[in-house]
């Protein structure tokens, strides 16, 4: 089974510095699985709606993978759409939008280099990390 190497970069959101993670994730994981893994690695609360879409840039939505987005508790179509069905995206990039109020927007790029499941490795996993996690609610007092 193929393992995709994805570079996930925060391109819009209230962060003090750049945030980027390179992950390896099996091709048979769904967009919903990817959502939960991003929530885990950025340490957000998974308490808002989200969506995935593809376009030439983050303002250009050519492919909507759901017309309504999804709630934290229900994945809608995202649980049924596998990464192997999303890629390749010729000329387009995948975007993940979390929290329709704060609009945390992530660009997701897939490496062209093919990799396969390695015995003894737990997936998904982060293989490179740049920048600290931003606060999900930066203006809130603790």
mmCIF file of N, CA, C and O in Angstrom, residues 5 8 14 17 21 25 28-29 41 51 63 69 72 82 84 87 102 105-106 108 114-116 126 138-139:
data_model
loop_
_atom_site.group_PDB
_atom_site.id
_atom_site.type_symbol
_atom_site.label_atom_id
_atom_site.label_comp_id
_atom_site.label_asym_id
_atom_site.label_seq_id
_atom_site.Cartn_x
_atom_site.Cartn_y
_atom_site.Cartn_z
ATOM 1 N N UNK A 5 3.253 11.308 1.236
ATOM 2 C CA UNK A 5 3.977 12.313 2.011
ATOM 3 C C UNK A 5 3.307 13.645 1.708
ATOM 4 O O UNK A 5 3.302 14.095 0.561
ATOM 5 N N UNK A 8 1.798 20.013 5.034
ATOM 6 C CA UNK A 8 0.629 20.774 5.483
ATOM 7 C C UNK A 8 1.144 22.094 6.039
ATOM 8 O O UNK A 8 1.910 22.106 7.004
ATOM 9 N N UNK A 14 -4.233 33.211 12.741
ATOM 10 C CA UNK A 14 -3.503 34.082 13.652
ATOM 11 C C UNK A 14 -2.368 33.307 14.328
ATOM 12 O O UNK A 14 -2.546 32.689 15.365
ATOM 13 N N UNK A 17 4.286 32.733 14.089
ATOM 14 C CA UNK A 17 5.339 32.323 13.157
ATOM 15 C C UNK A 17 4.747 31.326 12.175
ATOM 16 O O UNK A 17 3.599 30.916 12.308
ATOM 17 N N UNK A 21 3.981 21.125 8.765
ATOM 18 C CA UNK A 21 4.267 19.758 9.159
ATOM 19 C C UNK A 21 4.299 18.899 7.903
ATOM 20 O O UNK A 21 3.454 19.063 7.008
ATOM 21 N N UNK A 25 1.047 9.402 5.504
ATOM 22 C CA UNK A 25 -0.298 8.904 5.786
ATOM 23 C C UNK A 25 -0.679 7.912 4.680
ATOM 24 O O UNK A 25 -0.448 8.178 3.503
ATOM 25 N N UNK A 28 -5.194 4.942 1.863
ATOM 26 C CA UNK A 28 -6.580 4.543 2.111
ATOM 27 C C UNK A 28 -7.203 5.268 3.293
ATOM 28 O O UNK A 28 -8.306 4.935 3.712
ATOM 29 N N UNK A 29 -6.537 6.284 3.843
ATOM 30 C CA UNK A 29 -7.134 7.120 4.885
ATOM 31 C C UNK A 29 -8.077 8.112 4.217
ATOM 32 O O UNK A 29 -7.865 8.533 3.076
ATOM 33 N N UNK A 41 -2.161 17.134 15.632
ATOM 34 C CA UNK A 41 -0.790 17.663 15.579
ATOM 35 C C UNK A 41 -0.721 19.166 15.822
ATOM 36 O O UNK A 41 0.300 19.665 16.279
ATOM 37 N N UNK A 51 -13.882 21.991 6.242
ATOM 38 C CA UNK A 51 -14.100 21.500 4.884
ATOM 39 C C UNK A 51 -12.765 21.301 4.191
ATOM 40 O O UNK A 51 -11.740 21.859 4.607
ATOM 41 N N UNK A 63 -12.893 22.501 -6.750
ATOM 42 C CA UNK A 63 -13.543 21.253 -6.347
ATOM 43 C C UNK A 63 -13.968 21.383 -4.887
ATOM 44 O O UNK A 63 -13.133 21.640 -4.032
ATOM 45 N N UNK A 69 -19.709 21.203 4.288
ATOM 46 C CA UNK A 69 -18.669 21.085 5.299
ATOM 47 C C UNK A 69 -19.046 19.971 6.256
ATOM 48 O O UNK A 69 -19.929 19.166 5.972
ATOM 49 N N UNK A 72 -17.757 18.839 14.028
ATOM 50 C CA UNK A 72 -16.768 18.059 14.771
ATOM 51 C C UNK A 72 -17.204 16.606 15.008
ATOM 52 O O UNK A 72 -16.367 15.720 15.081
ATOM 53 N N UNK A 82 -11.482 8.894 0.100
ATOM 54 C CA UNK A 82 -10.135 8.442 0.426
ATOM 55 C C UNK A 82 -9.092 9.318 -0.253
ATOM 56 O O UNK A 82 -9.316 9.845 -1.354
ATOM 57 N N UNK A 84 -6.489 8.438 -1.785
ATOM 58 C CA UNK A 84 -6.129 7.900 -3.103
ATOM 59 C C UNK A 84 -7.133 8.307 -4.179
ATOM 60 O O UNK A 84 -6.821 8.266 -5.372
ATOM 61 N N UNK A 87 -6.091 12.361 -4.915
ATOM 62 C CA UNK A 87 -4.866 12.564 -5.689
ATOM 63 C C UNK A 87 -4.813 11.595 -6.848
ATOM 64 O O UNK A 87 -5.282 10.479 -6.728
ATOM 65 N N UNK A 102 -12.958 31.885 12.248
ATOM 66 C CA UNK A 102 -11.549 32.297 12.262
ATOM 67 C C UNK A 102 -10.823 31.929 10.967
ATOM 68 O O UNK A 102 -9.759 32.461 10.685
ATOM 69 N N UNK A 105 -6.700 28.272 7.569
ATOM 70 C CA UNK A 105 -6.597 27.670 6.240
ATOM 71 C C UNK A 105 -5.221 27.048 6.066
ATOM 72 O O UNK A 105 -4.198 27.691 6.304
ATOM 73 N N UNK A 106 -5.231 25.794 5.629
ATOM 74 C CA UNK A 106 -4.005 25.025 5.439
ATOM 75 C C UNK A 106 -3.912 24.575 3.986
ATOM 76 O O UNK A 106 -4.902 24.114 3.413
ATOM 77 N N UNK A 108 -2.231 21.865 1.461
ATOM 78 C CA UNK A 108 -1.711 20.515 1.573
ATOM 79 C C UNK A 108 -1.142 20.096 0.219
ATOM 80 O O UNK A 108 -1.881 20.000 -0.761
ATOM 81 N N UNK A 114 7.154 8.232 -4.548
ATOM 82 C CA UNK A 114 6.327 7.135 -4.032
ATOM 83 C C UNK A 114 7.021 6.454 -2.866
ATOM 84 O O UNK A 114 8.215 6.188 -2.901
ATOM 85 N N UNK A 115 6.228 6.179 -1.821
ATOM 86 C CA UNK A 115 6.691 5.425 -0.659
ATOM 87 C C UNK A 115 5.636 4.381 -0.353
ATOM 88 O O UNK A 115 4.472 4.535 -0.713
ATOM 89 N N UNK A 116 6.069 3.345 0.340
ATOM 90 C CA UNK A 116 5.147 2.274 0.689
ATOM 91 C C UNK A 116 5.216 1.992 2.179
ATOM 92 O O UNK A 116 6.202 2.329 2.839
ATOM 93 N N UNK A 126 4.223 12.309 11.831
ATOM 94 C CA UNK A 126 4.910 13.545 11.439
ATOM 95 C C UNK A 126 6.371 13.195 11.224
ATOM 96 O O UNK A 126 6.995 12.562 12.083
ATOM 97 N N UNK A 138 -6.237 32.868 20.182
ATOM 98 C CA UNK A 138 -5.146 33.736 20.646
ATOM 99 C C UNK A 138 -5.602 34.942 21.460
ATOM 100 O O UNK A 138 -4.828 35.471 22.238
ATOM 101 N N UNK A 139 -6.824 35.371 21.296
ATOM 102 C CA UNK A 139 -7.286 36.580 22.007
ATOM 103 C C UNK A 139 -7.975 36.269 23.330
ATOM 104 O O UNK A 139 -8.421 37.165 24.019
#
